[in-house]
XYZ file of C-alpha atoms in Angstrom:
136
model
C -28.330 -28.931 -82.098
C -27.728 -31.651 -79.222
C -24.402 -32.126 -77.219
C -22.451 -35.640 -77.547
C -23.025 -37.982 -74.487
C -20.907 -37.117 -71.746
C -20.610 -33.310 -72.327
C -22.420 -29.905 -70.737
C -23.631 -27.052 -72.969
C -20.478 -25.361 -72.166
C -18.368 -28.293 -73.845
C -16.787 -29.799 -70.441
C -17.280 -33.475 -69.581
C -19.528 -33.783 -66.238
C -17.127 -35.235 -64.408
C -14.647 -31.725 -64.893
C -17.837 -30.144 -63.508
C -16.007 -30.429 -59.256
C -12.710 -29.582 -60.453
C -12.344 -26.109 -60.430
C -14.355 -25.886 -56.745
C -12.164 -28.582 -55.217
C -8.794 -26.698 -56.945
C -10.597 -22.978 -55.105
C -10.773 -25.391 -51.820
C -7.376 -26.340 -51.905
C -5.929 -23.204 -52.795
C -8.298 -20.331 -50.890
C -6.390 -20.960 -47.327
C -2.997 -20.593 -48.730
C -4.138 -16.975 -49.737
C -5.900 -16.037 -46.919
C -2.700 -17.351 -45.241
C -1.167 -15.042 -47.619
C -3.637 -11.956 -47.087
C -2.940 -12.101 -43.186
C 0.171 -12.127 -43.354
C 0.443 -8.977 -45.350
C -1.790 -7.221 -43.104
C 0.310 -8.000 -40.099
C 3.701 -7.211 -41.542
C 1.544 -3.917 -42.542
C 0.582 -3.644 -38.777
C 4.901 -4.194 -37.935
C 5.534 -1.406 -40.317
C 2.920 0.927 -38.757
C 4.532 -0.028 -34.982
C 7.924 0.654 -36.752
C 7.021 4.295 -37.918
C 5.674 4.942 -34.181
C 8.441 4.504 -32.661
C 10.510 6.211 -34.961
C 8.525 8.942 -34.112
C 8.486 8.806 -30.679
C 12.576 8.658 -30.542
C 12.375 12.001 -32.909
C 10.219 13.971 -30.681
C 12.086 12.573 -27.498
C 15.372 13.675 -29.188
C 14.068 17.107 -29.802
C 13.211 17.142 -26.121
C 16.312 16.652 -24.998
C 18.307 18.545 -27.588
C 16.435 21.467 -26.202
C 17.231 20.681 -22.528
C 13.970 19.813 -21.208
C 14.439 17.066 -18.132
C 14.492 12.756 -18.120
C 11.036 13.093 -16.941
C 9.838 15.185 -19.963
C 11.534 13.261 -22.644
C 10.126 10.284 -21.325
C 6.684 11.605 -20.949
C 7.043 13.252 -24.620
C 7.833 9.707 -25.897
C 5.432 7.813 -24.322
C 2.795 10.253 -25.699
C 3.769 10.208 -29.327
C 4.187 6.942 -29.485
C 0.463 5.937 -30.654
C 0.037 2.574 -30.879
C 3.372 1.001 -30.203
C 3.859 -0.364 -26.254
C 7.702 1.461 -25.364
C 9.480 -0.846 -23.271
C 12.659 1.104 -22.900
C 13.947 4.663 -23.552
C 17.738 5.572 -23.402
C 18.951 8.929 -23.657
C 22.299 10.624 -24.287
C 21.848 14.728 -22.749
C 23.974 17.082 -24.738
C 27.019 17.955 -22.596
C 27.174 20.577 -20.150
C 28.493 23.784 -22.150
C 27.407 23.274 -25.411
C 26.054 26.085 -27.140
C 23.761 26.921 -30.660
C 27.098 26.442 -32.993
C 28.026 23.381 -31.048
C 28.263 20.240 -33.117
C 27.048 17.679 -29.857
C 24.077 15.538 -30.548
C 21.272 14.534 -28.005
C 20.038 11.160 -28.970
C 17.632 8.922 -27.517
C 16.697 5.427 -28.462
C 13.515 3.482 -28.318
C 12.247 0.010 -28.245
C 9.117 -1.638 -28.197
C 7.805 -5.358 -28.833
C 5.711 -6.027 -31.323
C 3.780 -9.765 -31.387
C 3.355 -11.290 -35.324
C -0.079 -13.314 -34.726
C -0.440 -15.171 -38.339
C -2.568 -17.849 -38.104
C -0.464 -21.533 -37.720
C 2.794 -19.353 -38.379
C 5.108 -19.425 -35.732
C 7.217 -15.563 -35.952
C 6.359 -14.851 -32.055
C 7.483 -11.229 -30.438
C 10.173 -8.850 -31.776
C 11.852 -5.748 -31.034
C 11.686 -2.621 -32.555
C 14.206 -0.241 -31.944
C 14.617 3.454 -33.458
C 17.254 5.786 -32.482
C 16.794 9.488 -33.241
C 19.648 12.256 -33.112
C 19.297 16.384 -32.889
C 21.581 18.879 -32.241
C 21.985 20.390 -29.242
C 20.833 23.925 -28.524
C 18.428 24.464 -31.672
Protein backbone atom coordinates (compact mmCIF):
# COMPACT_ATOMS: atom_id res chain seq x y z
CA UNK A 1 0.00 0.00 0.00
CA UNK A 2 1.71 3.42 -1.20
CA UNK A 3 0.86 6.98 0.18
CA UNK A 4 -0.66 9.71 -2.36
CA UNK A 5 1.98 12.30 -3.56
CA UNK A 6 2.48 14.89 -1.16
CA UNK A 7 1.79 12.91 2.09
CA UNK A 8 4.13 11.08 5.01
CA UNK A 9 3.30 7.60 6.35
CA UNK A 10 1.67 9.29 9.16
CA UNK A 11 -0.95 11.03 6.72
CA UNK A 12 0.44 14.81 7.10
CA UNK A 13 1.47 16.77 4.00
CA UNK A 14 5.44 17.49 4.12
CA UNK A 15 5.13 20.82 4.28
CA UNK A 16 3.00 20.44 8.02
CA UNK A 17 6.18 18.47 8.82
CA UNK A 18 7.99 22.34 10.63
CA UNK A 19 4.83 23.32 12.07
CA UNK A 20 4.53 21.91 15.25
CA UNK A 21 8.58 22.73 16.04
CA UNK A 22 8.21 26.34 14.93
CA UNK A 23 4.60 26.56 17.12
CA UNK A 24 7.11 24.73 20.41
CA UNK A 25 9.64 27.75 19.36
CA UNK A 26 7.25 30.32 19.63
CA UNK A 27 5.55 29.21 22.56
CA UNK A 28 8.51 27.47 24.94
CA UNK A 29 9.78 31.13 26.25
CA UNK A 30 6.41 32.28 27.23
CA UNK A 31 6.41 29.22 29.68
CA UNK A 32 9.65 29.33 30.88
CA UNK A 33 8.67 33.02 31.37
CA UNK A 34 5.85 31.46 33.10
CA UNK A 35 7.89 28.73 35.16
CA UNK A 36 10.22 31.59 36.60
CA UNK A 37 7.95 33.49 37.56
CA UNK A 38 6.26 30.96 39.74
CA UNK A 39 9.40 30.04 41.30
CA UNK A 40 10.13 33.56 42.35
CA UNK A 41 6.73 34.49 43.68
CA UNK A 42 7.44 30.93 45.51
CA UNK A 43 10.82 32.45 46.72
CA UNK A 44 8.45 35.98 47.97
CA UNK A 45 6.24 33.62 49.81
CA UNK A 46 9.13 31.77 51.52
CA UNK A 47 10.76 35.52 52.51
CA UNK A 48 7.12 36.30 53.64
CA UNK A 49 6.84 33.28 56.13
CA UNK A 50 10.46 34.36 57.53
CA UNK A 51 9.65 37.25 58.59
CA UNK A 52 6.53 36.37 60.00
CA UNK A 53 8.47 34.31 62.02
CA UNK A 54 10.98 36.41 63.06
CA UNK A 55 8.25 39.18 64.35
CA UNK A 56 6.62 36.03 66.41
CA UNK A 57 9.68 35.05 68.18
CA UNK A 58 10.71 38.83 68.67
CA UNK A 59 7.20 39.38 70.15
CA UNK A 60 7.60 36.54 72.52
CA UNK A 61 10.85 38.19 73.52
CA UNK A 62 9.52 41.08 74.52
CA UNK A 63 6.24 39.89 75.96
CA UNK A 64 8.48 38.13 78.37
CA UNK A 65 10.60 41.23 79.21
CA UNK A 66 13.82 40.35 77.81
CA UNK A 67 15.77 43.81 76.60
CA UNK A 68 15.81 45.92 72.84
CA UNK A 69 19.05 44.26 72.39
CA UNK A 70 17.66 40.67 72.79
CA UNK A 71 14.59 41.06 70.75
CA UNK A 72 16.57 42.38 68.11
CA UNK A 73 19.19 39.77 68.25
CA UNK A 74 16.27 37.01 68.56
CA UNK A 75 14.86 38.44 65.27
CA UNK A 76 17.69 38.76 63.35
CA UNK A 77 18.48 35.08 64.13
CA UNK A 78 15.19 33.54 63.18
CA UNK A 79 14.84 35.27 60.40
CA UNK A 80 16.60 32.67 57.87
CA UNK A 81 16.79 33.87 54.70
CA UNK A 82 14.99 37.16 54.66
CA UNK A 83 17.53 40.50 54.98
CA UNK A 84 15.48 42.63 58.17
CA UNK A 85 15.80 46.13 57.46
CA UNK A 86 13.84 47.45 60.36
CA UNK A 87 12.41 46.18 63.70
CA UNK A 88 9.88 48.26 65.81
CA UNK A 89 8.80 47.27 69.08
CA UNK A 90 6.00 48.22 71.47
CA UNK A 91 7.35 46.90 75.45
CA UNK A 92 4.40 45.93 77.55
CA UNK A 93 3.83 48.75 80.07
CA UNK A 94 5.44 49.07 83.26
CA UNK A 95 3.02 47.17 85.83
CA UNK A 96 1.43 44.76 83.90
CA UNK A 97 1.07 41.51 85.33
CA UNK A 98 0.10 37.52 84.09
CA UNK A 99 -3.88 38.49 83.99
CA UNK A 100 -3.07 41.71 82.28
CA UNK A 101 -4.67 42.12 78.89
CA UNK A 102 -1.43 44.53 77.35
CA UNK A 103 0.16 43.24 74.24
CA UNK A 104 3.96 43.46 73.29
CA UNK A 105 4.17 43.70 69.58
CA UNK A 106 6.93 44.11 67.31
CA UNK A 107 6.95 44.62 63.61
CA UNK A 108 9.29 43.60 60.88
CA UNK A 109 10.28 44.49 57.44
CA UNK A 110 12.51 43.31 54.96
CA UNK A 111 13.03 43.87 51.03
CA UNK A 112 12.69 41.35 48.89
CA UNK A 113 14.05 41.87 44.94
CA UNK A 114 11.53 39.96 42.11
CA UNK A 115 14.37 39.09 39.39
CA UNK A 116 12.04 37.57 36.40
CA UNK A 117 13.73 37.64 33.42
CA UNK A 118 12.62 40.98 31.02
CA UNK A 119 9.85 41.62 33.80
CA UNK A 120 10.16 44.73 35.42
CA UNK A 121 8.48 44.09 39.44
CA UNK A 122 11.87 45.55 41.11
CA UNK A 123 12.20 45.51 45.22
CA UNK A 124 9.33 45.28 47.75
CA UNK A 125 8.65 45.32 51.29
CA UNK A 126 7.61 42.80 53.46
CA UNK A 127 6.26 43.64 56.60
CA UNK A 128 4.82 41.23 59.47
CA UNK A 129 3.66 42.38 62.73
CA UNK A 130 3.37 39.86 65.57
CA UNK A 131 1.43 40.44 69.00
CA UNK A 132 1.77 38.37 72.58
CA UNK A 133 0.61 39.03 75.76
CA UNK A 134 2.47 40.37 78.24
CA UNK A 135 3.72 38.37 81.21
CA UNK A 136 3.10 34.68 79.80
Amino acid sequence: MGTAPGRTAGGRRRRDEGAALAEFALVIPFLVLLLVGIIEFGAALNHQISVQGAAREGARMLALRNSAGAVETAVQNSAGIADITSITQTPCPAGTTSTSTAQARVVVQSSFTFSIPFVTLGTRTITAAASMRCGL
